Coordinates of C-alpha atoms in Angstrom, one line a residue:
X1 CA -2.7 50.9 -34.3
X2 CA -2.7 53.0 -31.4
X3 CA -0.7 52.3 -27.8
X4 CA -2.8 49.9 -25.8
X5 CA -3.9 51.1 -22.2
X6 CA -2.4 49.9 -19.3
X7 CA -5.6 48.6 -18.5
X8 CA -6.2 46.9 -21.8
X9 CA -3.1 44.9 -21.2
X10 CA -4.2 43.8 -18.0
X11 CA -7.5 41.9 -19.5
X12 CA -5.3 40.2 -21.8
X13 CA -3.0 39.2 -19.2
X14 CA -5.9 37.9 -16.8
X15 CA -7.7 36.1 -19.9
X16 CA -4.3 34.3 -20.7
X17 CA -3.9 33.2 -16.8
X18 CA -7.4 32.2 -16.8
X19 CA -6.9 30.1 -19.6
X20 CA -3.9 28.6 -17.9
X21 CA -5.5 27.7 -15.2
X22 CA -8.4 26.1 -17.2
X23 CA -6.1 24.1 -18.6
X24 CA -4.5 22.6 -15.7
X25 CA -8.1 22.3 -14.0
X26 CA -9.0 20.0 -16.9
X27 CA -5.6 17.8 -16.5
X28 CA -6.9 17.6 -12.9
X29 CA -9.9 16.2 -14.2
X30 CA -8.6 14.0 -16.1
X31 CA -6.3 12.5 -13.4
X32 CA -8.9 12.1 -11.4
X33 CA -11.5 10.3 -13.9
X34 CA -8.8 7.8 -14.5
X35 CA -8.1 7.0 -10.6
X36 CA -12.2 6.6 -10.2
X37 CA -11.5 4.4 -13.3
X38 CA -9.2 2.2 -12.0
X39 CA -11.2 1.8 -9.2
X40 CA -14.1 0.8 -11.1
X41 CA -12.5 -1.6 -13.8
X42 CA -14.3 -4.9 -12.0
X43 CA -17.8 -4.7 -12.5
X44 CA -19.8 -3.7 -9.8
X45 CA -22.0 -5.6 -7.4
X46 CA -25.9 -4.2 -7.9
X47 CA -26.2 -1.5 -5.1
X48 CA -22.5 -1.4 -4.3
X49 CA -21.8 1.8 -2.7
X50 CA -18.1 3.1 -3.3
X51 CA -16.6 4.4 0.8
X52 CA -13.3 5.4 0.4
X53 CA -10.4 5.0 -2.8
X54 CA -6.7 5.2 -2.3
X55 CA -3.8 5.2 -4.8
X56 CA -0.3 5.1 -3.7
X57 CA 3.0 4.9 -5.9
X58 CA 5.7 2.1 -5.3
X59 CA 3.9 1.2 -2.3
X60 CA 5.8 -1.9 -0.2
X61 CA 2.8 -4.7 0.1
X62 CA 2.5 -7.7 1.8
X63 CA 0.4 -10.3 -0.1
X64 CA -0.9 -12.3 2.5
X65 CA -0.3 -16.2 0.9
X66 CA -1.9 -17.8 4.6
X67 CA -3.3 -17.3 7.9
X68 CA -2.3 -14.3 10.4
X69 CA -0.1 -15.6 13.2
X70 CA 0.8 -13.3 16.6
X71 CA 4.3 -11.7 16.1
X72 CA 5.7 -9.9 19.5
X73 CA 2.8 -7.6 19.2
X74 CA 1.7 -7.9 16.0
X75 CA 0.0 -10.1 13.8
X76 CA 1.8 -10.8 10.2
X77 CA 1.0 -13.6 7.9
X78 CA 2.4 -16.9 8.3
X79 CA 3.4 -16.4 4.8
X80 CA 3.4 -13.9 2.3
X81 CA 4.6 -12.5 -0.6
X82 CA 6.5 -9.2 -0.2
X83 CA 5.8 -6.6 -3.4
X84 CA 6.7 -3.4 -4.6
X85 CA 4.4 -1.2 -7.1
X86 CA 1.4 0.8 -7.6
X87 CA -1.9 0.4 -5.4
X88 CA -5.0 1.0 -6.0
X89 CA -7.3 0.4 -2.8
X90 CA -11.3 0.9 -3.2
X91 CA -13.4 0.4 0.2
X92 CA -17.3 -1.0 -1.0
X93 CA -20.7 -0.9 1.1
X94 CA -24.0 -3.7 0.6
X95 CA -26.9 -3.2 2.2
X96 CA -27.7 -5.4 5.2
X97 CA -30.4 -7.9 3.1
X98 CA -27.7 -8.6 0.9
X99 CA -26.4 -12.5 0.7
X100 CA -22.4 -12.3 1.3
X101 CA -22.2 -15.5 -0.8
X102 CA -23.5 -13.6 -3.5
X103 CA -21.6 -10.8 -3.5
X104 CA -18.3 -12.6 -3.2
X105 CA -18.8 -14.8 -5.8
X106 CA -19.8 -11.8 -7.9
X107 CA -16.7 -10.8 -7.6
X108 CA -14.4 -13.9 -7.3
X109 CA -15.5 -15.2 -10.8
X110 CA -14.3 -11.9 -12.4
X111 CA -10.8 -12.3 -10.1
X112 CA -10.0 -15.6 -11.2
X113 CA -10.5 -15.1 -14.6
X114 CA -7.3 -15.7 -16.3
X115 CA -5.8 -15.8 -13.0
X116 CA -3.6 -17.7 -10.6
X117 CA -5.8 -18.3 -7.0
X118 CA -2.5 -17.5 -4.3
X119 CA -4.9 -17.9 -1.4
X120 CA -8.2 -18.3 -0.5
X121 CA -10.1 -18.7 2.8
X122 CA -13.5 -18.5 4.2
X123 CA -15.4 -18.6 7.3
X124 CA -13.0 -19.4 10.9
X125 CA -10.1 -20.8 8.8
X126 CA -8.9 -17.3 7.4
X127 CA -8.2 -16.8 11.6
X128 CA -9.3 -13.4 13.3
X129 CA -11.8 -11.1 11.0
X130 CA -10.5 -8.5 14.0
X131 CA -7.0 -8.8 13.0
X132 CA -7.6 -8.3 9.5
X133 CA -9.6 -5.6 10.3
X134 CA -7.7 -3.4 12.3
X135 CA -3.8 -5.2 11.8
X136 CA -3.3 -6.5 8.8
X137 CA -5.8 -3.7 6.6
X138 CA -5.6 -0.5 9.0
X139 CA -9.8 -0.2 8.9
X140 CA -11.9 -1.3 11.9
X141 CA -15.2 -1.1 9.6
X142 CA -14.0 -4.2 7.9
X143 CA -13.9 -6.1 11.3
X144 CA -17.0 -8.9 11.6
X145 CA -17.9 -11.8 13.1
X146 CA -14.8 -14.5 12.0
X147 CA -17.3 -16.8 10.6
X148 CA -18.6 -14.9 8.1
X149 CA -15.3 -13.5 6.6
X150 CA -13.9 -14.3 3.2
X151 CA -10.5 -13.7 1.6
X152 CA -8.9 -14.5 -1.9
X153 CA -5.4 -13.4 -3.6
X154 CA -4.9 -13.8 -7.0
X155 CA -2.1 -13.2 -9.4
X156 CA -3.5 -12.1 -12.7
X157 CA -1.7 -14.1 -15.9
X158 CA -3.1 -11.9 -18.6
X159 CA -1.4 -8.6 -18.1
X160 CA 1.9 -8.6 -19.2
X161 CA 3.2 -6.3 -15.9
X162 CA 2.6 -8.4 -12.9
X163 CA -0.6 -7.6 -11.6
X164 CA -2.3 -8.8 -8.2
X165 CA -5.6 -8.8 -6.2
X166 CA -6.7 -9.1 -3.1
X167 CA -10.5 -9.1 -1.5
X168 CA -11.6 -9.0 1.4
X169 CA -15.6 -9.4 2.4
X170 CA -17.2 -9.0 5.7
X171 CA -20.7 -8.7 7.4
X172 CA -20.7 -5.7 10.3
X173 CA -22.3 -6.3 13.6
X174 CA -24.7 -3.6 12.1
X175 CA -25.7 -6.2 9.4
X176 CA -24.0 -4.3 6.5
X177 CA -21.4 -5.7 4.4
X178 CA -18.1 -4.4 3.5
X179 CA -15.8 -5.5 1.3
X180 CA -12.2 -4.3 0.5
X181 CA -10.0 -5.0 -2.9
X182 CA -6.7 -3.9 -3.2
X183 CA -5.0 -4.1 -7.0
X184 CA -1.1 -4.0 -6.5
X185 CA 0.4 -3.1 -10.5
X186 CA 4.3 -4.8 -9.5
X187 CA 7.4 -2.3 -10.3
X188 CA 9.2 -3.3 -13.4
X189 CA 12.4 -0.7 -12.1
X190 CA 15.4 -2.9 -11.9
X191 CA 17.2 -2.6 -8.2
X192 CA 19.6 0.1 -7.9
X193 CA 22.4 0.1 -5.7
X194 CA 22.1 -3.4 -4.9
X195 CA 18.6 -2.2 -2.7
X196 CA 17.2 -5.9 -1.8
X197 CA 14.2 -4.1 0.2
X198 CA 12.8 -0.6 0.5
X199 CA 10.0 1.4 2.8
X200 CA 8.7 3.9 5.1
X201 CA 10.6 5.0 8.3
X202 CA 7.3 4.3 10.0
X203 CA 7.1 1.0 8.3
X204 CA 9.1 -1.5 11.1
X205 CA 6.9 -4.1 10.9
X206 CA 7.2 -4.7 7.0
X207 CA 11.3 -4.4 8.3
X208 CA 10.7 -7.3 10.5
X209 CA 9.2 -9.5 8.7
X210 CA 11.6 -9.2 5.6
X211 CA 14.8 -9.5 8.1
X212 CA 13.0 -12.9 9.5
X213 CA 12.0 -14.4 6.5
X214 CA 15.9 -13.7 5.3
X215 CA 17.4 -15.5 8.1
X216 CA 19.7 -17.7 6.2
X217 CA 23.1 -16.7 7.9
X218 CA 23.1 -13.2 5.6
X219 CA 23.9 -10.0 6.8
X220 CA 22.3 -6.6 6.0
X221 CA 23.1 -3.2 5.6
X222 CA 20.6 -1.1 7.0
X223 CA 20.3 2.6 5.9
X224 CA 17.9 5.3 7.4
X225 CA 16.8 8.3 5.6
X226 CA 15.1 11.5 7.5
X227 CA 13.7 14.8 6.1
X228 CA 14.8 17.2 4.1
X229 CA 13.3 20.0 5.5
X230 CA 15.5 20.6 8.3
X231 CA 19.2 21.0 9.7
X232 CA 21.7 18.6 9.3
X233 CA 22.1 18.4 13.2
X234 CA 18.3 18.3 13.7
X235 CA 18.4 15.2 10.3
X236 CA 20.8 13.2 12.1
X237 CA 19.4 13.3 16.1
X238 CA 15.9 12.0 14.2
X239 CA 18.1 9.5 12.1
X240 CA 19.8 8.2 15.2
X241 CA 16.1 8.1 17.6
X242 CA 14.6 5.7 14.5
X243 CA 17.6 3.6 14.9
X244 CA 17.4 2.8 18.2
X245 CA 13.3 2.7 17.9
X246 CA 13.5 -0.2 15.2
X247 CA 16.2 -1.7 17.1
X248 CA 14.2 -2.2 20.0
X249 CA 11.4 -3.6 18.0
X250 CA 13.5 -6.2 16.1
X251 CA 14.7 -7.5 18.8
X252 CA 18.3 -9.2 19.4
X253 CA 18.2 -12.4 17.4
X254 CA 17.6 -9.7 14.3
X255 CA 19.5 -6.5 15.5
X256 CA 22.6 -9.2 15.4
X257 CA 23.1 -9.5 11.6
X258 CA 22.2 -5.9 11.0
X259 CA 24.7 -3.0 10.5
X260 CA 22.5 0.3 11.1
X261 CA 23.7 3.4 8.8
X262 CA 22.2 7.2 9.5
X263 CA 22.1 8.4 6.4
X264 CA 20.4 11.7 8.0
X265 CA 18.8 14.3 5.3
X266 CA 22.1 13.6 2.9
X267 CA 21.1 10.7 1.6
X268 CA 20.8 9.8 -2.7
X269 CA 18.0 9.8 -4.5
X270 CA 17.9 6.5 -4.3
X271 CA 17.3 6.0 -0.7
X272 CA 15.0 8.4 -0.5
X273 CA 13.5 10.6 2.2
X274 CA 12.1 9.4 5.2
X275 CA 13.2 5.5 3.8
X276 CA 14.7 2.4 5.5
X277 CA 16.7 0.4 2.6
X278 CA 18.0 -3.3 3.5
X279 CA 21.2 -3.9 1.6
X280 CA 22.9 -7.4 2.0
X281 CA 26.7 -6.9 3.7
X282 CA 28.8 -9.0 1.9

């Protein structure tokens, strides 16, 4: 066999990268059918028109186990249920001659199914649709008048990994209806390094309402992770600015039992980056 031509060898070369990057197109694909999977593993209302769909890993979650109630500034359930895992949130649209009853029964029936009901509400008693809307769930389109809101949170018993739901339904003051349902897989990871509670930096309010629910006499360690992708001087300055910032916004009966470590952009892998971990200080 002769010598092959420069340019031969550059077609082969090209046809092997293409193939390449067929390949990892088609795992792509695949990721992505089984996230639009997840999301569609209820059945569907009849005319249910899919808005938005979110997945986020170890995600900190509040299940909301009662009513909202105004905290400092906020509003935070009167109880909850505070959970770490994998979440899947899906964001549906009804037309406007569409029966809410309907539709949330639709989808109750298939919720409670082997499952244990948490919380339910309907109509006035779940509280403010507007604080749902915009505090509690981050999305003004599911704000509505209060009396027409409906909630449920259920704890599935048939998976053997603890698995949760939540829906939310709604009729707009355009007439549509909206309905959110978040599925929270829990994390079966043990705790490392004695971690009692972990999130974002950004995240003070989930902080605040862990540290007041805890208010048995403990103390806490907490530790505050900042990004990588700068200087060690620059890591630190940001470390110490969220420190003071979450300070202020716990206020003093909280800041009292804390003990705040900057842990800068030097922190393990198991606090993380950009993290707040709550340690108890024995």
């Amino acid at each position: 066999m002769g010598h092959m031509k420069e340019a031969d060898i550059i077609k082969i070369d090209l046809r092997k990268s293409f193939k390449k990057a067929l390949r990892l197109s088609s795992a792509v694909v695949l990721t992505c059918a089984s996230s639009v999977y997840a999301a569609e593993s209820f059945d569907q209302y009849q005319g249910a028109s899919l808005l938005k769909f979110d997945q986020s890993n170890q995600t900190d979650y509040s299940l909301p186990l009662a009513n909202l109630k105004k905290s400092a500034r906020a509003w935070i359930p009167i109880k909850s249920k505070r959970v770490q895992g994998d979440l899947s949130s899906s964001l549906y649209k009804f037309g406007r001659d569409e029966a809410l009853e309907n539709i949330y029964q639709f989808y109750r029936n298939q919720l409670i199914d082997n499952a244990n009901i948490l919380y339910e509400c309907q109509g006035r008693t779940c509280g403010s649709s507007n604080a749902w809307a915009n505090n509690f769930f981050n999305d003004y389109r599911l704000n509505g008048a209060d009396a027409n809101q409906s909630l449920l949170v259920v704890e599935n018993l048939s998976s053997s990994q603890k698995q949760y739901h939540l829906l939310y339904l709604n009729r707009r003051g355009a007439g549509d209806v909206v309905l959110r349902l978040d599925s929270l897989d829990e994390s079966q990871n043990e705790t490392k390094n004695d971690i009692l509670f972990q999130t974002g930096i950004n995240k003070k309010l989930a902080v605040k309402d862990y540290l007041a629910r805890s208010y048995d006499g403990s103390n806490f360690f907490i530790l505050v992770s900042t990004s990588k992708g700068q200087s060690q001087a620059s890591a630190y300055r940001e470390g110490e600015t969220e420190i003071e910032s979450l300070k202020r916004f716990l206020g003093a009966r909280l800041v009292e039992k804390v003990t705040f470590i900057n842990l800068g952009n030097k922190a393990l892998p198991d606090y993380g980056e950009n993290s707040i971990s709550i340690l108890l200080n024995q």
